[in-house]
Amino acid sequence: MIQQTVIKVGMADLNIAMDGAILKTTGLGSCVGLTLFDPIRKIAGMAHVMLPSSDIAREATINLAKYSDTAIPELLDRMLAQGARIERMKAKMAGGAQMFAMSGQSETMRIGPRNVESCTAMLHRFRIPILSQDTGGSVGRTIEFNSNNGILSIRSVQFGIKEI
């Protein structure tokens, strides 16, 4: 049996993987698990994005992985430093759920949908196509992204495991 390396990506965290390693993050509710893949170099990246924009940051030193507008450029920089090419990148996303139903929801309470919209806009800005996504709804997800083949495995209590 071949032992695969698993690289954990925490909340408001990001990392890259190569050589068949697996990127894994848990606890995706309103957060988005954004993945990027260069299929030629087999370089994978994952960001666990918590919030749509760093404009709302209150911390003195911004955690670049926390916001979609800073996490995606940082993830791209790390992948490009390892030899990936932006014109070969493909994206997949999971998460962005609306975990709590509230009547008369204000825009600020739509964190999950806003995270998805913000990630989509950033990818569009870099001209990176989104191959597939499993976003929205009201379920939590755990994802694993394979750096060998770019398969994103999504697990939820309600729907079991699916691959995109």
C-alpha positions in Angstrom: 0.0 0.0 0.0 1.3 3.4 -0.9 1.3 5.9 1.9 0.2 9.4 0.8 1.3 12.5 2.5 -1.6 14.6 3.9 -1.0 18.3 4.3 -3.6 19.8 6.7 -4.9 23.3 5.8 -6.4 25.0 8.8 -9.1 27.6 9.0 -7.8 30.9 7.4 -4.8 29.0 6.1 -3.4 28.0 2.8 -0.8 25.6 1.4 0.5 23.9 -1.7 1.2 20.2 -2.5 3.2 18.3 -5.1 4.4 14.7 -5.7 0.9 13.2 -5.0 0.4 14.7 -1.6 -3.1 15.4 -0.5 -4.3 18.8 0.8 -7.1 18.5 3.4 -9.3 20.9 5.3 -12.2 20.4 7.6 -15.0 22.5 9.0 -16.1 24.3 5.8 -19.4 25.9 6.7 -19.7 29.4 5.3 -15.9 29.3 4.6 -14.8 28.3 1.0 -12.3 25.7 0.3 -10.7 27.0 -2.9 -8.3 24.8 -4.9 -6.0 25.5 -7.8 -4.2 23.0 -10.0 -1.6 23.0 -12.7 -2.2 19.7 -14.4 1.2 19.8 -16.3 3.4 20.3 -13.3 1.0 18.6 -10.9 1.1 21.4 -8.4 -2.0 21.8 -6.2 -3.0 24.6 -3.9 -5.7 25.1 -1.3 -7.0 28.0 0.7 -9.5 27.9 3.5 -11.1 31.3 2.9 -13.1 32.7 5.9 -14.2 36.1 4.6 -14.8 37.8 1.3 -12.7 41.0 1.6 -9.7 42.3 3.6 -11.4 45.7 3.6 -13.1 44.6 6.9 -9.8 43.5 8.5 -9.3 44.8 12.0 -6.1 43.0 12.9 -2.8 45.0 12.8 -1.2 42.3 10.6 -3.5 40.8 8.0 -3.7 37.1 7.8 -3.5 36.8 4.0 -5.2 33.4 3.9 -8.3 34.6 5.7 -9.7 36.8 2.9 -10.4 35.8 -0.7 -8.9 39.0 -2.1 -5.6 38.3 -0.4 -5.6 34.4 -0.2 -5.9 33.8 -4.0 -2.9 36.0 -5.0 -0.8 34.5 -2.1 -1.7 31.0 -3.2 -0.8 31.8 -6.8 2.5 33.3 -5.7 3.4 30.1 -3.9 2.4 27.9 -6.8 4.2 30.0 -9.4 7.4 29.9 -7.2 7.3 26.1 -7.6 7.0 26.3 -11.4 3.2 26.4 -12.0 1.9 28.6 -14.8 -1.2 30.8 -14.3 -2.5 30.1 -17.8 -2.7 26.3 -17.0 -4.5 26.8 -13.7 -7.8 25.3 -13.0 -10.0 26.0 -10.0 -12.5 24.0 -7.9 -14.5 25.2 -4.9 -16.5 23.8 -2.0 -18.3 25.3 0.9 -19.9 28.7 1.1 -22.9 27.4 2.9 -25.5 29.5 4.7 -25.3 27.7 8.0 -27.9 29.6 9.9 -31.3 30.7 8.6 -32.3 34.1 9.8 -35.4 36.1 8.8 -34.8 39.4 7.0 -31.1 38.6 6.4 -28.9 41.6 5.9 -26.0 41.4 3.4 -23.5 41.1 6.2 -25.1 37.8 7.3 -24.7 36.2 3.9 -21.1 35.2 4.6 -21.1 31.9 2.7 -22.7 33.2 -0.6 -20.5 36.4 -0.4 -17.4 34.2 0.0 -18.3 32.2 -3.1 -19.0 35.4 -5.1 -15.7 37.0 -4.0 -13.7 33.9 -4.8 -15.4 33.7 -8.2 -14.6 37.3 -9.0 -11.0 36.9 -8.0 -10.6 33.8 -10.2 -12.2 35.7 -13.1 -9.8 38.6 -12.6 -6.9 36.2 -13.0 -8.7 34.4 -15.9 -8.6 31.1 -14.0 -11.6 28.8 -15.0 -13.7 27.1 -12.4 -14.0 23.5 -13.5 -16.6 22.6 -10.8 -17.9 23.5 -7.5 -20.0 22.2 -4.6 -21.1 25.4 -2.9 -24.1 26.8 -1.0 -26.8 24.9 0.8 -26.7 24.5 4.5 -24.2 21.6 5.1 -20.7 21.5 6.4 -18.0 19.9 4.4 -14.6 18.3 4.6 -12.5 18.3 1.4 -9.3 16.6 0.2 -7.5 17.7 -3.0 -5.1 15.3 -4.8 -2.0 16.9 -6.2 -1.5 14.0 -8.6 -4.7 14.2 -10.5 -6.6 17.4 -9.3 -9.6 15.4 -7.9 -11.4 17.2 -5.2 -13.2 14.8 -2.8 -16.0 16.3 -0.7 -17.5 14.7 2.4 -20.6 15.8 4.2 -22.7 14.1 6.8 -25.9 14.6 4.7 -24.5 13.5 1.3 -21.6 11.2 2.0 -18.6 11.5 -0.3 -18.5 12.8 -3.9 -15.6 13.7 -6.2 -15.5 16.6 -8.6 
